[in-house]
PDB file of C-alpha atoms in Angstrom:
ATOM      1  CA  ASN C  21     -53.709   4.866  16.408  1.00 66.00           C
ATOM      2  CA  ALA C  22     -54.036   2.692  13.302  1.00 78.00           C
ATOM      3  CA  GLY C  23     -53.474   5.455  10.706  1.00 93.00           C
ATOM      4  CA  VAL C  24     -54.895   4.451   7.329  1.00 95.00           C
ATOM      5  CA  THR C  25     -56.325   0.957   6.957  1.00 96.00           C
ATOM      6  CA  GLN C  26     -57.643  -0.806   3.859  1.00 97.00           C
ATOM      7  CA  THR C  27     -60.018  -3.733   3.502  1.00 96.00           C
ATOM      8  CA  PRO C  28     -59.538  -6.275   2.002  1.00 96.00           C
ATOM      9  CA  LYS C  29     -55.813  -6.894   1.487  1.00 94.00           C
ATOM     10  CA  PHE C  30     -56.300  -9.250  -1.464  1.00 95.00           C
ATOM     11  CA  ARG C  31     -59.188 -10.039  -3.761  1.00 96.00           C
ATOM     12  CA  VAL C  32     -59.739 -12.028  -6.925  1.00 97.00           C
ATOM     13  CA  LEU C  33     -62.747 -11.186  -9.095  1.00 96.00           C
ATOM     14  CA  LYS C  34     -64.168 -12.513 -12.309  1.00 97.00           C
ATOM     15  CA  THR C  35     -64.841 -10.133 -15.159  1.00 97.00           C
ATOM     16  CA  GLY C  36     -68.164  -8.372 -14.624  1.00 97.00           C
ATOM     17  CA  GLN C  37     -68.304  -8.839 -10.869  1.00 97.00           C
ATOM     18  CA  SER C  38     -68.566  -5.889  -8.528  1.00 96.00           C
ATOM     19  CA  MET C  39     -66.833  -5.054  -5.279  1.00 95.00           C
ATOM     20  CA  THR C  40     -66.135  -2.238  -2.848  1.00 97.00           C
ATOM     21  CA  LEU C  41     -62.802  -1.382  -1.305  1.00 97.00           C
ATOM     22  CA  LEU C  42     -62.916   0.298   2.074  1.00 97.00           C
ATOM     23  CA  CYS C  43     -60.452   2.865   3.349  1.00 97.00           C
ATOM     24  CA  ALA C  44     -60.596   4.127   6.920  1.00 97.00           C
ATOM     25  CA  GLN C  45     -58.459   6.721   8.689  1.00 97.00           C
ATOM     26  CA  ASP C  46     -58.417   7.700  12.336  1.00 96.00           C
ATOM     27  CA  MET C  47     -56.429  10.930  12.025  1.00 93.00           C
ATOM     28  CA  ASN C  48     -59.437  13.196  11.423  1.00 93.00           C
ATOM     29  CA  HIS C  49     -58.056  14.135   8.011  1.00 93.00           C
ATOM     30  CA  GLU C  50     -60.181  16.143   5.600  1.00 93.00           C
ATOM     31  CA  TYR C  51     -58.666  14.906   2.334  1.00 94.00           C
ATOM     32  CA  MET C  52     -58.701  11.317   1.140  1.00 96.00           C
ATOM     33  CA  TYR C  53     -57.452   9.748  -2.083  1.00 96.00           C
ATOM     34  CA  TRP C  54     -57.561   6.546  -4.084  1.00 97.00           C
ATOM     35  CA  TYR C  55     -54.582   5.646  -6.282  1.00 96.00           C
ATOM     36  CA  ARG C  56     -53.745   2.650  -8.382  1.00 96.00           C
ATOM     37  CA  GLN C  57     -50.220   1.354  -8.835  1.00 94.00           C
ATOM     38  CA  ASP C  58     -49.203  -0.515 -11.947  1.00 92.00           C
ATOM     39  CA  PRO C  59     -45.730  -1.720 -12.959  1.00 86.00           C
ATOM     40  CA  GLY C  60     -43.742   1.040 -14.635  1.00 82.00           C
ATOM     41  CA  MET C  61     -46.572   3.557 -14.186  1.00 84.00           C
ATOM     42  CA  GLY C  62     -46.030   4.878 -10.696  1.00 86.00           C
ATOM     43  CA  LEU C  63     -49.178   5.812  -8.807  1.00 91.00           C
ATOM     44  CA  ARG C  64     -52.111   7.346 -10.619  1.00 93.00           C
ATOM     45  CA  LEU C  65     -54.975   9.169  -8.936  1.00 93.00           C
ATOM     46  CA  ILE C  66     -58.428   7.643  -9.424  1.00 96.00           C
ATOM     47  CA  HIS C  67     -60.681   9.832  -7.266  1.00 96.00           C
ATOM     48  CA  TYR C  68     -60.285  12.047  -4.277  1.00 95.00           C
ATOM     49  CA  SER C  69     -62.347  13.826  -1.658  1.00 95.00           C
ATOM     50  CA  VAL C  70     -61.767  17.135   0.091  1.00 92.00           C
ATOM     51  CA  GLY C  71     -64.404  16.542   2.741  1.00 92.00           C
ATOM     52  CA  GLU C  72     -67.364  14.510   3.871  1.00 94.00           C
ATOM     53  CA  GLY C  73     -69.963  14.275   1.123  1.00 93.00           C
ATOM     54  CA  THR C  74     -67.668  15.580  -1.640  1.00 94.00           C
ATOM     55  CA  THR C  75     -65.739  13.661  -4.299  1.00 95.00           C
ATOM     56  CA  ALA C  76     -63.847  14.547  -7.459  1.00 94.00           C
ATOM     57  CA  LYS C  77     -62.304  12.720 -10.399  1.00 95.00           C
ATOM     58  CA  GLY C  78     -58.605  12.192 -10.739  1.00 92.00           C
ATOM     59  CA  GLU C  79     -56.460  11.117 -13.647  1.00 91.00           C
ATOM     60  CA  VAL C  80     -57.998   7.659 -14.245  1.00 95.00           C
ATOM     61  CA  PRO C  81     -61.587   7.649 -12.937  1.00 96.00           C
ATOM     62  CA  ASP C  82     -63.318   5.526 -15.588  1.00 96.00           C
ATOM     63  CA  GLY C  83     -64.842   2.304 -14.289  1.00 96.00           C
ATOM     64  CA  TYR C  84     -64.742   3.425 -10.648  1.00 97.00           C
ATOM     65  CA  ASN C  85     -67.109   5.182  -8.287  1.00 97.00           C
ATOM     66  CA  VAL C  86     -66.480   6.542  -4.815  1.00 97.00           C
ATOM     67  CA  SER C  87     -68.398   7.716  -1.788  1.00 97.00           C
ATOM     68  CA  ARG C  88     -67.460   9.669   1.331  1.00 97.00           C
ATOM     69  CA  LEU C  89     -70.479   9.426   3.590  1.00 94.00           C
ATOM     70  CA  LYS C  90     -68.420   9.650   6.757  1.00 95.00           C
ATOM     71  CA  LYS C  91     -65.302  11.737   7.234  1.00 95.00           C
ATOM     72  CA  GLN C  92     -63.210   8.758   8.277  1.00 97.00           C
ATOM     73  CA  ASN C  93     -64.201   6.447   5.418  1.00 97.00           C
ATOM     74  CA  PHE C  94     -63.647   6.563   1.666  1.00 98.00           C
ATOM     75  CA  LEU C  95     -65.102   3.758  -0.443  1.00 98.00           C
ATOM     76  CA  LEU C  96     -63.971   2.774  -3.920  1.00 98.00           C
ATOM     77  CA  GLY C  97     -66.421   0.765  -6.009  1.00 97.00           C
ATOM     78  CA  LEU C  98     -66.006  -1.285  -9.138  1.00 96.00           C
ATOM     79  CA  GLU C  99     -69.421  -1.887 -10.691  1.00 91.00           C
ATOM     80  CA  SER C 100     -68.321  -4.280 -13.425  1.00 96.00           C
ATOM     81  CA  ALA C 101     -64.727  -5.356 -13.035  1.00 96.00           C
ATOM     82  CA  ALA C 102     -62.458  -5.673 -16.069  1.00 97.00           C
ATOM     83  CA  PRO C 103     -59.008  -7.311 -16.380  1.00 96.00           C
ATOM     84  CA  SER C 104     -57.551  -3.819 -16.957  1.00 96.00           C
ATOM     85  CA  GLN C 105     -58.454  -3.042 -13.350  1.00 97.00           C
ATOM     86  CA  THR C 106     -56.019  -5.635 -12.061  1.00 97.00           C
ATOM     87  CA  SER C 107     -53.748  -3.494  -9.917  1.00 97.00           C
ATOM     88  CA  VAL C 108     -52.676  -2.580  -6.409  1.00 96.00           C
ATOM     89  CA  TYR C 109     -54.932   0.079  -4.920  1.00 97.00           C
ATOM     90  CA  PHE C 110     -53.726   2.526  -2.311  1.00 96.00           C
ATOM     91  CA  CYS C 111     -55.718   4.875  -0.173  1.00 97.00           C
ATOM     92  CA  ALA C 112     -54.171   7.980   1.349  1.00 95.00           C
ATOM     93  CA  SER C 113     -55.263  10.840   3.548  1.00 95.00           C
ATOM     94  CA  ARG C 114     -53.969  14.201   4.650  1.00 92.00           C
ATOM     95  CA  ASP C 115     -54.940  17.126   6.750  1.00 87.00           C
ATOM     96  CA  ARG C 116     -56.398  20.217   5.104  1.00 82.00           C
ATOM     97  CA  GLY C 117     -53.961  22.837   6.248  1.00 74.00           C
ATOM     98  CA  GLY C 118     -50.310  23.063   7.061  1.00 65.00           C
ATOM     99  CA  THR C 119     -48.239  20.152   5.876  1.00 66.00           C
ATOM    100  CA  ASP C 120     -49.425  18.485   2.684  1.00 78.00           C
ATOM    101  CA  THR C 121     -47.934  15.142   3.582  1.00 87.00           C
ATOM    102  CA  GLN C 122     -50.108  12.217   2.568  1.00 91.00           C
ATOM    103  CA  TYR C 123     -50.345   9.078   4.688  1.00 92.00           C
ATOM    104  CA  PHE C 124     -50.858   5.818   2.850  1.00 94.00           C
ATOM    105  CA  GLY C 125     -52.605   2.583   3.654  1.00 95.00           C
ATOM    106  CA  PRO C 126     -50.972  -0.819   3.087  1.00 93.00           C
ATOM    107  CA  GLY C 127     -52.744  -1.430  -0.228  1.00 95.00           C
ATOM    108  CA  THR C 128     -55.240  -3.872  -1.728  1.00 96.00           C
ATOM    109  CA  ARG C 129     -54.051  -6.261  -4.413  1.00 95.00           C
ATOM    110  CA  LEU C 130     -56.907  -6.896  -6.863  1.00 97.00           C
ATOM    111  CA  THR C 131     -56.831  -9.444  -9.642  1.00 97.00           C
ATOM    112  CA  VAL C 132     -59.603  -9.548 -12.234  1.00 97.00           C
ATOM    113  CA  LEU C 133     -59.739 -12.751 -14.270  1.00 96.00           C
TER     114      LEU C 133
ATOM    115  CA  GLY I  21     -49.671  19.799 -16.877  1.00 74.00           C
ATOM    116  CA  ASP I  22     -47.485  19.037 -13.897  1.00 78.00           C
ATOM    117  CA  SER I  23     -45.205  16.043 -14.177  1.00 89.00           C
ATOM    118  CA  VAL I  24     -42.319  14.275 -12.480  1.00 93.00           C
ATOM    119  CA  THR I  25     -39.520  12.395 -14.208  1.00 95.00           C
ATOM    120  CA  GLN I  26     -37.156  10.186 -12.295  1.00 94.00           C
ATOM    121  CA  MET I  27     -34.358   7.968 -13.410  1.00 88.00           C
ATOM    122  CA  GLU I  28     -35.343   4.490 -14.419  1.00 83.00           C
ATOM    123  CA  GLY I  29     -34.082   1.570 -12.472  1.00 84.00           C
ATOM    124  CA  PRO I  30     -33.300  -0.813 -11.252  1.00 93.00           C
ATOM    125  CA  VAL I  31     -30.345   0.628  -9.402  1.00 96.00           C
ATOM    126  CA  THR I  32     -28.076  -2.062  -8.008  1.00 96.00           C
ATOM    127  CA  LEU I  33     -25.429  -1.106  -5.460  1.00 97.00           C
ATOM    128  CA  SER I  34     -23.135  -2.728  -2.969  1.00 97.00           C
ATOM    129  CA  GLU I  35     -23.471  -1.903   0.700  1.00 97.00           C
ATOM    130  CA  GLU I  36     -21.803   1.402   1.660  1.00 96.00           C
ATOM    131  CA  ALA I  37     -21.903   2.738  -1.892  1.00 97.00           C
ATOM    132  CA  PHE I  38     -23.081   6.271  -2.686  1.00 97.00           C
ATOM    133  CA  LEU I  39     -26.601   6.625  -4.007  1.00 97.00           C
ATOM    134  CA  THR I  40     -28.103   9.227  -6.302  1.00 97.00           C
ATOM    135  CA  ILE I  41     -31.581   8.976  -7.790  1.00 97.00           C
ATOM    136  CA  ASN I  42     -32.367  11.836 -10.141  1.00 97.00           C
ATOM    137  CA  CYS I  43     -35.723  13.584 -10.165  1.00 97.00           C
ATOM    138  CA  THR I  44     -36.869  16.557 -12.228  1.00 96.00           C
ATOM    139  CA  TYR I  45     -40.268  18.181 -12.269  1.00 94.00           C
ATOM    140  CA  THR I  46     -42.421  20.528 -14.272  1.00 91.00           C
ATOM    141  CA  ALA I  47     -44.999  22.516 -12.379  1.00 83.00           C
ATOM    142  CA  THR I  48     -46.673  25.861 -12.284  1.00 79.00           C
ATOM    143  CA  GLY I  49     -46.115  27.991  -9.249  1.00 79.00           C
ATOM    144  CA  TYR I  50     -44.081  26.812  -6.297  1.00 82.00           C
ATOM    145  CA  PRO I  51     -44.920  23.205  -5.492  1.00 88.00           C
ATOM    146  CA  SER I  52     -43.717  21.164  -2.556  1.00 90.00           C
ATOM    147  CA  LEU I  53     -41.495  18.221  -3.440  1.00 93.00           C
ATOM    148  CA  PHE I  54     -41.432  14.803  -1.813  1.00 95.00           C
ATOM    149  CA  TRP I  55     -39.614  11.517  -1.770  1.00 97.00           C
ATOM    150  CA  TYR I  56     -41.660   8.511  -0.731  1.00 96.00           C
ATOM    151  CA  VAL I  57     -40.316   5.022  -0.129  1.00 97.00           C
ATOM    152  CA  GLN I  58     -42.120   1.715  -0.566  1.00 94.00           C
ATOM    153  CA  TYR I  59     -40.646  -1.341   1.116  1.00 94.00           C
ATOM    154  CA  PRO I  60     -41.627  -4.753  -0.275  1.00 89.00           C
ATOM    155  CA  GLY I  61     -45.264  -5.572   0.384  1.00 85.00           C
ATOM    156  CA  GLU I  62     -46.008  -2.270   2.076  1.00 88.00           C
ATOM    157  CA  GLY I  63     -47.637   1.054   1.307  1.00 89.00           C
ATOM    158  CA  LEU I  64     -45.758   4.263   0.641  1.00 93.00           C
ATOM    159  CA  GLN I  65     -44.280   6.271   3.447  1.00 93.00           C
ATOM    160  CA  LEU I  66     -42.849   9.742   3.397  1.00 94.00           C
ATOM    161  CA  LEU I  67     -39.065   9.774   3.376  1.00 97.00           C
ATOM    162  CA  LEU I  68     -38.439  13.517   3.152  1.00 97.00           C
ATOM    163  CA  LYS I  69     -39.894  16.703   1.754  1.00 95.00           C
ATOM    164  CA  ALA I  70     -39.029  20.299   0.866  1.00 94.00           C
ATOM    165  CA  THR I  71     -41.511  23.120   0.530  1.00 90.00           C
ATOM    166  CA  LYS I  72     -39.536  25.942  -1.058  1.00 89.00           C
ATOM    167  CA  ALA I  73     -36.510  26.624  -3.189  1.00 91.00           C
ATOM    168  CA  ASP I  74     -33.113  25.776  -1.642  1.00 94.00           C
ATOM    169  CA  ASP I  75     -34.733  23.805   1.183  1.00 95.00           C
ATOM    170  CA  LYS I  76     -32.988  20.549   2.013  1.00 97.00           C
ATOM    171  CA  GLY I  77     -35.061  17.646   3.216  1.00 96.00           C
ATOM    172  CA  SER I  78     -33.309  14.918   5.160  1.00 97.00           C
ATOM    173  CA  ASN I  79     -34.189  11.703   6.947  1.00 97.00           C
ATOM    174  CA  LYS I  80     -32.462   8.394   7.760  1.00 95.00           C
ATOM    175  CA  GLY I  81     -29.272   9.575   6.043  1.00 97.00           C
ATOM    176  CA  PHE I  82     -31.070  10.516   2.825  1.00 98.00           C
ATOM    177  CA  GLU I  83     -31.007  14.091   1.544  1.00 98.00           C
ATOM    178  CA  ALA I  84     -32.539  16.058  -1.296  1.00 98.00           C
ATOM    179  CA  THR I  85     -32.322  19.756  -2.126  1.00 97.00           C
ATOM    180  CA  TYR I  86     -35.072  21.692  -3.876  1.00 96.00           C
ATOM    181  CA  ARG I  87     -33.349  23.328  -6.877  1.00 95.00           C
ATOM    182  CA  LYS I  88     -35.715  25.690  -8.599  1.00 91.00           C
ATOM    183  CA  GLU I  89     -33.190  26.802 -11.199  1.00 92.00           C
ATOM    184  CA  THR I  90     -32.759  23.248 -12.478  1.00 94.00           C
ATOM    185  CA  THR I  91     -36.253  22.056 -11.419  1.00 94.00           C
ATOM    186  CA  SER I  92     -34.664  19.115  -9.665  1.00 96.00           C
ATOM    187  CA  PHE I  93     -34.943  17.240  -6.368  1.00 97.00           C
ATOM    188  CA  HIS I  94     -32.295  14.514  -6.520  1.00 98.00           C
ATOM    189  CA  LEU I  95     -32.172  11.957  -3.728  1.00 98.00           C
ATOM    190  CA  GLU I  96     -28.759  11.119  -2.240  1.00 98.00           C
ATOM    191  CA  LYS I  97     -27.339   8.934   0.470  1.00 98.00           C
ATOM    192  CA  GLY I  98     -23.678   8.652   1.305  1.00 97.00           C
ATOM    193  CA  SER I  99     -23.605   5.002   2.345  1.00 96.00           C
ATOM    194  CA  VAL I 100     -26.483   2.691   1.534  1.00 97.00           C
ATOM    195  CA  GLN I 101     -27.450  -0.377   3.543  1.00 97.00           C
ATOM    196  CA  VAL I 102     -29.182  -3.592   2.556  1.00 96.00           C
ATOM    197  CA  SER I 103     -32.217  -2.359   4.469  1.00 96.00           C
ATOM    198  CA  ASP I 104     -32.510   0.577   2.030  1.00 97.00           C
ATOM    199  CA  SER I 105     -33.620  -1.801  -0.727  1.00 97.00           C
ATOM    200  CA  ALA I 106     -37.013  -0.488  -1.787  1.00 96.00           C
ATOM    201  CA  VAL I 107     -38.823   1.488  -4.464  1.00 95.00           C
ATOM    202  CA  TYR I 108     -38.372   5.251  -4.274  1.00 97.00           C
ATOM    203  CA  PHE I 109     -40.903   7.705  -5.663  1.00 95.00           C
ATOM    204  CA  CYS I 110     -40.411  11.392  -6.318  1.00 96.00           C
ATOM    205  CA  ALA I 111     -43.597  13.468  -6.167  1.00 94.00           C
ATOM    206  CA  THR I 112     -44.927  16.987  -6.338  1.00 92.00           C
ATOM    207  CA  ASN I 113     -48.217  18.336  -5.091  1.00 87.00           C
ATOM    208  CA  GLN I 114     -50.767  19.603  -7.552  1.00 71.00           C
ATOM    209  CA  ALA I 115     -52.596  22.742  -6.592  1.00 61.00           C
ATOM    210  CA  GLY I 116     -52.803  21.527  -3.001  1.00 60.00           C
ATOM    211  CA  THR I 117     -54.893  18.484  -3.789  1.00 74.00           C
ATOM    212  CA  ALA I 118     -53.270  15.287  -4.949  1.00 82.00           C
ATOM    213  CA  LEU I 119     -49.678  14.203  -5.500  1.00 88.00           C
ATOM    214  CA  ILE I 120     -48.158  13.568  -8.899  1.00 90.00           C
ATOM    215  CA  PHE I 121     -45.692  10.723  -8.754  1.00 91.00           C
ATOM    216  CA  GLY I 122     -42.784   9.677 -10.864  1.00 93.00           C
ATOM    217  CA  LYS I 123     -42.748   6.081 -12.040  1.00 93.00           C
ATOM    218  CA  GLY I 124     -40.548   4.924  -9.210  1.00 94.00           C
ATOM    219  CA  THR I 125     -36.957   3.703  -9.011  1.00 95.00           C
ATOM    220  CA  THR I 126     -36.166   0.287  -7.595  1.00 95.00           C
ATOM    221  CA  LEU I 127     -33.030   0.170  -5.456  1.00 97.00           C
ATOM    222  CA  SER I 128     -31.382  -3.132  -4.661  1.00 96.00           C
ATOM    223  CA  VAL I 129     -28.456  -3.176  -2.226  1.00 97.00           C
ATOM    224  CA  SER I 130     -26.342  -6.274  -1.774  1.00 96.00           C
ATOM    225  CA  SER I 131     -23.955  -7.091   1.068  1.00 93.00           C
TER     226      SER I 131
END
């Protein structure tokens, strides 16, 4: 039982390049989330999904796109990376009912030059 | 909108000292409250939670009580260890979807 995994762990991009971050969970959770963590800012929600095929914007969605084609996967895309997107990205998931505890992945550290 | 405010760090303590990290929240309705911990180089993990007023969450010697009258959820531990050094985040849920986090408090414990 791996929980929530993220790929890759580290990445360096040049301004204007694109990339996709992959989040996978094996807990059969309905809800999945992408956050970014910046010094002194805590975690801020980028996008989230309440089920396969559905996505919604969070607090800081600009410059990002997401897709949830399979229940276990949640992809975060950067179409044209900017230095302001240098951050640590965390994926999380939780079950629909009962406890609202979120389970986090280990993070992806992205640097945009 | 909903928000969480927690004391700014860093907090530096000696081993076996008493720890308090303050957290207050603003929210509509009756949110659940959480403390998450992030150890160096790792993701966040749930430390404890409380789902209604006067509930006390506890785990690994840490405690926090949901105080609706003061809208607070302060984290306490009676005797910290070096291994408790980490970043601590207070959070509240938002209409059952995402979590709203405080900015985090860095705790450093020396032996």
